[in-house]
Coordinates of C-alpha atoms and ligand atoms in Angstrom, one line a residue:
Chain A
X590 CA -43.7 8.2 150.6
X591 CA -44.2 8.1 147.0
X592 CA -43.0 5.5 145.0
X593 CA -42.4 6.1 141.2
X594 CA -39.8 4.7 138.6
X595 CA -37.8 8.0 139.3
X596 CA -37.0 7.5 142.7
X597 CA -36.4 3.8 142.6
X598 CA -32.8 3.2 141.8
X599 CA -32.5 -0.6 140.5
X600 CA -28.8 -1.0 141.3
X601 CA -29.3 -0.4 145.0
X602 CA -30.2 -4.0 145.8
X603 CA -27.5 -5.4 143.6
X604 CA -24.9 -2.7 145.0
X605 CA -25.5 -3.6 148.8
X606 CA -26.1 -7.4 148.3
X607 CA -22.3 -7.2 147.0
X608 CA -20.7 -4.9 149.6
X609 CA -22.8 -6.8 152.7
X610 CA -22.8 -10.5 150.9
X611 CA -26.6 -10.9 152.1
X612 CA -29.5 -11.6 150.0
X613 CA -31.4 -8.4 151.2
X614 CA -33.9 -9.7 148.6
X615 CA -34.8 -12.7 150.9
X616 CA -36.1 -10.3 153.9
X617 CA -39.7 -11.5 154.6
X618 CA -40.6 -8.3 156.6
X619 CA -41.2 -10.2 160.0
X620 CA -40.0 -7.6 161.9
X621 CA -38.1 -9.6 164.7
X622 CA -34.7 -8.0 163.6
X623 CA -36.3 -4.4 165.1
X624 CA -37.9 -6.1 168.1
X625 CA -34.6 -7.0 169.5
X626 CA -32.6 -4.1 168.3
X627 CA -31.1 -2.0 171.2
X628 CA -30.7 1.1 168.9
X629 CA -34.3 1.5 168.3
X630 CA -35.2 4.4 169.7
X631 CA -32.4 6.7 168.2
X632 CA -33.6 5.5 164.6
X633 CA -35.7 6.9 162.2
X634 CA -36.0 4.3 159.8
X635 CA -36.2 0.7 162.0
X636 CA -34.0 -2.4 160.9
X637 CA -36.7 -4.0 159.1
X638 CA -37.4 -0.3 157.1
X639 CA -34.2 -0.6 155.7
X640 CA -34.2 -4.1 154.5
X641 CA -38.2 -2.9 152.9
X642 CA -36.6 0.6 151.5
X643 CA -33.3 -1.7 149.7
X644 CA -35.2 -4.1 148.2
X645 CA -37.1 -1.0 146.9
X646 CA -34.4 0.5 145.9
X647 CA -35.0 3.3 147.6
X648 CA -31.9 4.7 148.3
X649 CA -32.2 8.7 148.6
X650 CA -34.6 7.7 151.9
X651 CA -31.9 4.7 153.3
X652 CA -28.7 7.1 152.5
X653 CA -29.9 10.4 154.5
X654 CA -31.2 7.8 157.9
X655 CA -29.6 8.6 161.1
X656 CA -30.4 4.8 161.3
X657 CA -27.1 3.7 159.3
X658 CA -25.1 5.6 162.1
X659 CA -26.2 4.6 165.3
X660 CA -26.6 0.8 164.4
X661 CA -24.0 -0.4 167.2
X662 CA -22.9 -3.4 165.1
X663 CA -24.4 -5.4 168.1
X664 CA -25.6 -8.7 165.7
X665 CA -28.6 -9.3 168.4
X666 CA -30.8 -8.9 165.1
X667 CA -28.5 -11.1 162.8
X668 CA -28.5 -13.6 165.7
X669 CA -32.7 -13.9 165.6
X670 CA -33.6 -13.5 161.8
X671 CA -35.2 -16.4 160.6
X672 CA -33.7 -15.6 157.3
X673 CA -30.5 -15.8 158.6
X674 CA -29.8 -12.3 157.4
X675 CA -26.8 -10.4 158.8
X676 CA -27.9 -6.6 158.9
X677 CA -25.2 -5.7 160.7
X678 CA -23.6 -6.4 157.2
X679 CA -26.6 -4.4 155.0
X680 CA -25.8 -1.5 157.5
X681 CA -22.2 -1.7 157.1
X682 CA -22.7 -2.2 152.7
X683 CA -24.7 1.5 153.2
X684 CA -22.1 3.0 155.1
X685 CA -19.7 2.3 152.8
X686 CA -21.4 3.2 150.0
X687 CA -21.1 6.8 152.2
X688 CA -18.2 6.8 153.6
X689 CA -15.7 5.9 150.5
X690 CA -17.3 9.1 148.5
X691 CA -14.6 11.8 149.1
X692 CA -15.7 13.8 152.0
X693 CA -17.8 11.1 152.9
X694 CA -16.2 10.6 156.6
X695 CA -18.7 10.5 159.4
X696 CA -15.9 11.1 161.8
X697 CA -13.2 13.5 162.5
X698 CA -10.1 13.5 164.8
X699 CA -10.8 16.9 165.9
X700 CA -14.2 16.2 166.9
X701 CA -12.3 13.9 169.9
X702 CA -13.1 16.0 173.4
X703 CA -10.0 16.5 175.8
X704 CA -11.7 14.0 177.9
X705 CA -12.5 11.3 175.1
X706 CA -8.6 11.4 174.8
X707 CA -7.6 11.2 178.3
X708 CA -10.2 8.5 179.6
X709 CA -11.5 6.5 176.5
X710 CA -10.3 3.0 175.8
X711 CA -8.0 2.9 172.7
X712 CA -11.0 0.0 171.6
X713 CA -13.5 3.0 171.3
X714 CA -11.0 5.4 169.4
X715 CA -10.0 2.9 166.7
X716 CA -13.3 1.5 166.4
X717 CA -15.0 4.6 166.1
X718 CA -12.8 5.5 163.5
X719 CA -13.1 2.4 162.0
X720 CA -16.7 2.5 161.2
X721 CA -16.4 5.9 160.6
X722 CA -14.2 7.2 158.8
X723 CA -12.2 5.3 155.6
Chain B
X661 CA 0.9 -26.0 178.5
X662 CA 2.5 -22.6 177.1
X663 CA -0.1 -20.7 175.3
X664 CA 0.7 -17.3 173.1
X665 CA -1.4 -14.5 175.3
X666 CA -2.1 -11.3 172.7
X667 CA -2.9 -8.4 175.0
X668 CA -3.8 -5.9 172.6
X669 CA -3.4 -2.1 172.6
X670 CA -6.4 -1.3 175.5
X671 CA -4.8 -4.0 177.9
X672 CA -0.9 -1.5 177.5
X673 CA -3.1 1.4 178.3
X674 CA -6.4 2.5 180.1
X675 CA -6.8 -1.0 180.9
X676 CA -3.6 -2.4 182.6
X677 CA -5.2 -4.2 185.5
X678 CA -6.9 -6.5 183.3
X679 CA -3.4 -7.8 181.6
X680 CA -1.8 -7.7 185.4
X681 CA -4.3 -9.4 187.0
X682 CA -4.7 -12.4 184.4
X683 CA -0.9 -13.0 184.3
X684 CA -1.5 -13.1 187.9
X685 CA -3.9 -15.7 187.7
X686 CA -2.1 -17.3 185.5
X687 CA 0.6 -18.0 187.7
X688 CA -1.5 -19.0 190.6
X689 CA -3.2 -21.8 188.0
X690 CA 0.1 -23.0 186.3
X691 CA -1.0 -21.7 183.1
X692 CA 2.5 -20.3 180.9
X693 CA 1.2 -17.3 179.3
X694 CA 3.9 -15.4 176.9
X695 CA 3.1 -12.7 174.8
X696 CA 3.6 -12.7 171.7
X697 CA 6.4 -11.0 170.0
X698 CA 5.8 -7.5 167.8
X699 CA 1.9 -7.8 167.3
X700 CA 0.2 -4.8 166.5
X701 CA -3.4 -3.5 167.1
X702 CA -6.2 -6.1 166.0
X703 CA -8.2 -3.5 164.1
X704 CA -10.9 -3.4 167.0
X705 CA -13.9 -3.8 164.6
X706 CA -14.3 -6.8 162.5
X707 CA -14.5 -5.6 158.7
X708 CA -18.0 -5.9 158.1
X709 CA -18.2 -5.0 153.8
X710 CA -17.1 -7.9 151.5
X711 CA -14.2 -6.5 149.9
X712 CA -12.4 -5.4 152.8
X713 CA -9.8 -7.4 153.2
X714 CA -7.0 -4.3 154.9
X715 CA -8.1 -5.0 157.9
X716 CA -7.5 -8.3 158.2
X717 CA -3.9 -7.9 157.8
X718 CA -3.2 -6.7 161.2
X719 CA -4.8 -10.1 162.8
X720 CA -3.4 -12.6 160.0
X721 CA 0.0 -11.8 161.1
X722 CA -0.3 -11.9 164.5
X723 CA -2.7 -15.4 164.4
X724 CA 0.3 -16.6 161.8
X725 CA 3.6 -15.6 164.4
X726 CA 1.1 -17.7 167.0
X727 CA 1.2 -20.4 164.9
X728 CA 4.7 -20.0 164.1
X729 CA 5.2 -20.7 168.1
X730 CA 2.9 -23.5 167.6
X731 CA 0.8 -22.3 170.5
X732 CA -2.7 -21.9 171.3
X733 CA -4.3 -17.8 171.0
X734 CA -5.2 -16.3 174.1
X735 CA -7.4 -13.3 174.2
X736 CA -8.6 -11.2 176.8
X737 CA -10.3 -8.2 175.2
X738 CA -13.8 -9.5 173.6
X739 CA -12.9 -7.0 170.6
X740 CA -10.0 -8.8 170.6
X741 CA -11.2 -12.0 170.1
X742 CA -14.1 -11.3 168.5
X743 CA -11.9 -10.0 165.2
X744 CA -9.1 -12.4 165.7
X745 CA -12.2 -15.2 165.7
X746 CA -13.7 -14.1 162.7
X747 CA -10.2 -13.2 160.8
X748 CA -9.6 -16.8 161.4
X749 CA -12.6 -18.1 159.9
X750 CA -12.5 -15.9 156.9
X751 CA -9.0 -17.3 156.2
X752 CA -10.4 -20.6 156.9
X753 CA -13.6 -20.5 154.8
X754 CA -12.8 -17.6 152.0
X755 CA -10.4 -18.8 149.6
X756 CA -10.3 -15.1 148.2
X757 CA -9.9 -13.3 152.0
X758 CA -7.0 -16.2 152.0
X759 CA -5.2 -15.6 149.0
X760 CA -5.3 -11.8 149.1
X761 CA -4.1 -11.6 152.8
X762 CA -1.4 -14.4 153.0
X763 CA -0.2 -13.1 149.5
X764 CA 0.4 -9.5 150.9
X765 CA 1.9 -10.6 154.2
X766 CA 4.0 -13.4 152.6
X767 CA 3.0 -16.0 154.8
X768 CA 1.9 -19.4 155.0
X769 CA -1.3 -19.0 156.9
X770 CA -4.4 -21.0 156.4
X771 CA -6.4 -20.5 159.3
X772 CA -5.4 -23.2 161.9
X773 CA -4.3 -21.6 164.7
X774 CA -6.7 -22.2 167.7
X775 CA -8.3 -18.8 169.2
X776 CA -8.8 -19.3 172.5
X777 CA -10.7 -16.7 175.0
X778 CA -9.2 -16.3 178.6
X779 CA -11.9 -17.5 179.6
X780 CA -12.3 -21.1 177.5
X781 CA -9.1 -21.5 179.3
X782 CA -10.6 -21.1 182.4
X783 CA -13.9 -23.2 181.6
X784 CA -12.3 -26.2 179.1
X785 CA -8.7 -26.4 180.3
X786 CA -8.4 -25.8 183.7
X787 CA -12.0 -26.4 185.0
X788 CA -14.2 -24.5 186.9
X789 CA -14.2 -27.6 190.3
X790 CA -10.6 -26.8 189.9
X791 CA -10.8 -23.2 190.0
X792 CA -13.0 -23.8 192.9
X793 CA -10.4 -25.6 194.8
X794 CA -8.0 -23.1 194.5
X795 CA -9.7 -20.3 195.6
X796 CA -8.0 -19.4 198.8
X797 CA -10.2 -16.2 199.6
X798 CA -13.9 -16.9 198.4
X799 CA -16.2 -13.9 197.1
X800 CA -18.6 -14.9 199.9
X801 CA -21.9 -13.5 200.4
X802 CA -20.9 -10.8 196.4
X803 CA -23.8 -10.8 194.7
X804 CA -22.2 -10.3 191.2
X805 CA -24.0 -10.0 187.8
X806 CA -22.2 -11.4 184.4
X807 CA -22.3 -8.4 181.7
X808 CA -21.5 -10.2 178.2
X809 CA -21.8 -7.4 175.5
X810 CA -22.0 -8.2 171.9
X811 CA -18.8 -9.5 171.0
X812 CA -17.9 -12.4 172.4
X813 CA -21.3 -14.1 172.3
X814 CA -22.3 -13.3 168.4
X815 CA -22.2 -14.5 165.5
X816 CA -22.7 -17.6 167.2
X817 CA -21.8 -19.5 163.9
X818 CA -18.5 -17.7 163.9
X819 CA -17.4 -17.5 168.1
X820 CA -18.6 -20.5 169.3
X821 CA -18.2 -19.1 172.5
X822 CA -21.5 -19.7 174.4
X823 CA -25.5 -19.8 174.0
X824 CA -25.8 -16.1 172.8
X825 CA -29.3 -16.0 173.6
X826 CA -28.6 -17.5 177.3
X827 CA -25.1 -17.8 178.1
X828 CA -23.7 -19.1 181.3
X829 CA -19.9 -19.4 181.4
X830 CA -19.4 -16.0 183.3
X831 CA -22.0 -17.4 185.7
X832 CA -20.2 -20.6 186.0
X833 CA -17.0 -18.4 186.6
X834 CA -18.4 -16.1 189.1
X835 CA -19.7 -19.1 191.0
X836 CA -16.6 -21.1 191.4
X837 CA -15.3 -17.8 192.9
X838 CA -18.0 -18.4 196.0
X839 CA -19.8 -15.8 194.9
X840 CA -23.5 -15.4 193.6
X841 CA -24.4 -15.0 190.5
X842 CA -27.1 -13.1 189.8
X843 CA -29.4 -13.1 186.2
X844 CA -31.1 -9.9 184.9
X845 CA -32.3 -9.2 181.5
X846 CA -29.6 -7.2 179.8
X847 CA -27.0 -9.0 180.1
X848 CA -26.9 -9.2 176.8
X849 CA -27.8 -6.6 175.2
X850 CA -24.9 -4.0 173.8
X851 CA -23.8 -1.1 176.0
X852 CA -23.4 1.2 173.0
X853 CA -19.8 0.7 172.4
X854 CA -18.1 2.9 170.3
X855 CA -21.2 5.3 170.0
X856 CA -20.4 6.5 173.9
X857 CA -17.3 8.3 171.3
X858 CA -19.9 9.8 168.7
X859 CA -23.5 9.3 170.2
X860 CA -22.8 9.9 173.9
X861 CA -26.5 10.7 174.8
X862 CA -27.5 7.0 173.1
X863 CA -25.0 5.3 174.9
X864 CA -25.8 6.7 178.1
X865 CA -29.1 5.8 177.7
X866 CA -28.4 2.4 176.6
X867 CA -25.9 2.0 179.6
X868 CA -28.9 3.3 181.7
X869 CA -31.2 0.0 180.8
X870 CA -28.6 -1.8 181.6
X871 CA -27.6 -0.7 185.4
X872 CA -30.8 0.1 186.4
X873 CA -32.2 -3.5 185.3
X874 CA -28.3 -4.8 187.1
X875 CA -29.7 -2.6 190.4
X876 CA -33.1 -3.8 190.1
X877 CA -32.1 -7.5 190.6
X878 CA -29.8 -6.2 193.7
X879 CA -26.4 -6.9 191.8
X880 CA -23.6 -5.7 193.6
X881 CA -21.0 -5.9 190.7
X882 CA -20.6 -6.5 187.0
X883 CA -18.6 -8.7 185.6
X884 CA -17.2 -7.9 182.3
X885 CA -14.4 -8.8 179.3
X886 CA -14.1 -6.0 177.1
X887 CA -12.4 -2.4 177.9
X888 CA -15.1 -0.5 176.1
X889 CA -17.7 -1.8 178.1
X890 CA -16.2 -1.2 180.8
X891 CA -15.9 2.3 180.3
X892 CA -19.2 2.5 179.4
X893 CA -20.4 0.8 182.4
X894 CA -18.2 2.9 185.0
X895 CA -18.9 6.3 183.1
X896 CA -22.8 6.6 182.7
X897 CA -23.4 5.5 186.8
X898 CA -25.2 9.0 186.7
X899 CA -28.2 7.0 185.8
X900 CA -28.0 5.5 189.1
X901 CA -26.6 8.0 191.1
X902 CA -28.7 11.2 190.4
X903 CA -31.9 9.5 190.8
X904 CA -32.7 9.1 195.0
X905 CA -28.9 9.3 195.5
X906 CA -28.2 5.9 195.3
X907 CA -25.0 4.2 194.7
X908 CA -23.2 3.2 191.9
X909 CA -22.5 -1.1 190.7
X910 CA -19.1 -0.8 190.4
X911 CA -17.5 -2.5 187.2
X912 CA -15.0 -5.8 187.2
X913 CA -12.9 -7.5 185.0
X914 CA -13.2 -11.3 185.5
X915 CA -9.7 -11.5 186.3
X916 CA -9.2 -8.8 189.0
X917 CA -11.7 -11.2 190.7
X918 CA -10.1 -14.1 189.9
X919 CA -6.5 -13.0 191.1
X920 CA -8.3 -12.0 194.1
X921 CA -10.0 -14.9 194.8
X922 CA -7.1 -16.9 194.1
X923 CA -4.6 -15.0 196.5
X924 CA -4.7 -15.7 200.1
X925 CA -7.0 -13.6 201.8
X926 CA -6.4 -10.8 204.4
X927 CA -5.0 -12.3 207.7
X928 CA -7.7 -11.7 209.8
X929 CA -9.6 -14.1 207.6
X930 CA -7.1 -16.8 208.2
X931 CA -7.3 -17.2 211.4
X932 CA -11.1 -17.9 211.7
Ligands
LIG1444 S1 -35.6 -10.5 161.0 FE1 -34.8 -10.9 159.0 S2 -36.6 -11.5 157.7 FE2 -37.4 -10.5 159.6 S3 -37.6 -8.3 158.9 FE3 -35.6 -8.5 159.9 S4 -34.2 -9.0 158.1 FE4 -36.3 -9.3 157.4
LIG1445 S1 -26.7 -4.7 164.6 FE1 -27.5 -2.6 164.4 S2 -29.5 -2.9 163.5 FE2 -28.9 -4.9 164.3 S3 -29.7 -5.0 166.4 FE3 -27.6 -4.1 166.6 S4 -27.9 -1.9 166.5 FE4 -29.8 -2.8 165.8

């Protein structure tokens, strides 16, 4: 990836530090937030990436990641950085940034299957729309 | 002691044993558990941006009418807990959180209501010895397996509930039921929660680790707290199943165990 003054947007840092109140800036790149994270393999940026690709302020690369929608909210990798970095909370401060766009929602009632409805736990229903969809 | 019980909406629903069966319990241990009057739905998730304080609104006013009643919280759904936990604590230590919510809801709230998990009952109040002693029908011979999940164990600065790293209260639980507990590595690690709803394939492949590590380790039943992972848990068996035929690991909630073990056993059992 090629990294100019055009696709480096300065505010990114600043814009998620406020929505996720963590100092993304402070992310030493020691990888132990990936190691743990149960998600891995689904993701096409890792944990880590996404702290790197923030404080870069890349956000074209961070906003189109598949990454920002299958982080579980688990906290195993807010639970082991040694910066005592939440990116649970980063993840959540990119969503946002998505989701409150008009037409940003991720998720859609209809999208429910007739077994979903009849089977799933109200917990998975609200939750899901929760995280995804404001 | 009385303590306010909030079931929330999972515990009405698909997940009804889990209310009856801890009432049940309840009654067996002398514990007075009274629901709480006109709560609604906790929200689920914990609002994880800064500025949202909406969803705390829900929880506030239900922590508040607890504290109204001048009673201890008692949760039994881990999502449950986990956002009435850290609702509390952002009333507590968020002046801004406090002011906005408490303004809204016009009430005098400021945090100190005591959120207690079913389970913290069980461990700090009555006592796991004493549990033991009033087991009249003993899991004998189970080898069960503790599942934890995410939300009850972390943030560990926020729950408090155990080491999340290498917890051992549903260990301690299982045990004083007579049964075995037995340790494999995921149980932990998160069985996809929500994402079984929008990323089915991840979460069955995520609830896959987890079985098959539970089978490996000759676990005969998991022992869980939250609705969603029990889903989870019971719906993506296939992993175990389809492969060389085998059998499933069927899924518990601590208290259906616990109201067993508590009631008096079969009556063939008696007489020996
Ligand atoms: S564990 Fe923390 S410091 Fe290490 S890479 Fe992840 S966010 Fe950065
Ligand atoms: S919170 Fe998200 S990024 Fe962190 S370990 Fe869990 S799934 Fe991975």
């Amino acid at each position: 990836m090629k990294v100019t003054t055009d696709t480096i947007c300065s505010d990114l840092l600043k814009e998620v530090e406020e929505y996720s109140g963590e100092k993304v800036a402070s992310c030493i790149q020691c990888g132990k937030c990936s190691g743990g994270c149960p998600m891995l393999e689904a993701m096409d940026l890792l944990p880590h990436q996404v702290m790197r690709l923030a404080q870069l302020g890349l956000k074209e690369d961070i906003m189109k990641s598949k990454t920002l929608w299958v982080c579980a909210s688990c906290f195993t990798c807010a639970a082991r950085c040694q910066r005592d970095l939440d990116l649970s909370k980063v993840m959540e401060g990119f969503r946002v940034i998505q989701l409150r766009q008009k037409g940003g929602n991720t998720m859609h009632p209809r999208q429910l299957t007739p077994e979903q409805l009849k089977d799933a736990p109200q917990q998975a229903i609200i939750s899901g729309f929760r995280k995804y969809s404001k | 002691m009385r303590y306010s019980l909030y079931p929330g909406c999972t515990l009405k629903t698909k997940a009804k044993v889990f209310e009856e069966t801890a009432l049940e319990a309840a009654e067996a241990l002398g514990l007075e558990m009274v629901e709480l009057e006109e709560w609604q739905c906790c929200g689920a998730v914990y609002p994880l941006a800064k500025d949202e304080y909406f969803p705390l609104l829900s929880p506030v006013r239900s922590l508040a009418a607890a504290g109204e009643r001048g009673e201890k919280l008692v949760t039994l759904c881990a999502a449950c807990h986990h956002v009435f936990k850290r609702a509390n604590h952002a009333i507590k230590g968020d002046r801004e959180a406090r002011e906005k919510v408490t303004g809204y809801l016009e009430v005098d709230y400021a945090g100190d209501v005591e959120v207690v998990h079913y389970l913290e009952v069980l461990k700090n109040e009555v006592g796991f010895d004493r549990i033991r002693e009033k087991v009249k029908s003993p899991l004998e011979g189970k080898k069960l397996a503790a599942y934890y999940g995410c939300l009850l164990l972390r943030p560990e600065k926020e729950m408090h509930f155990d080491d999340p790293e290498n917890p051992t209260i549903l260990e301690d639980f299982i045990r004083s039921l007579g049964a075995e507990a037995v340790q494999y590595p995921y149980r932990t690690d998160c069985c996809g929660a929500y994402l079984s709803i929008t990323e089915e394939g991840l979460a069955r492949d995520t609830v896959g680790k987890i079985l098959k590590s539970a089978q490996r380790n000759g676990v005969e039943g998991l022992v869980v707290a939250c609705p969603l992972c029990h889903y989870n848990l019971a719906k993506y068996q296939e992993s175990l199943t389809d492969t060389r035929g085998g059998e499933g690991i069927p899924v518990h909630y601590f208290t259906e165990l616990l109201a067993q073990a508590l009631a008096e056993g079969p009556a063939e059992e008696e007489r020996t």
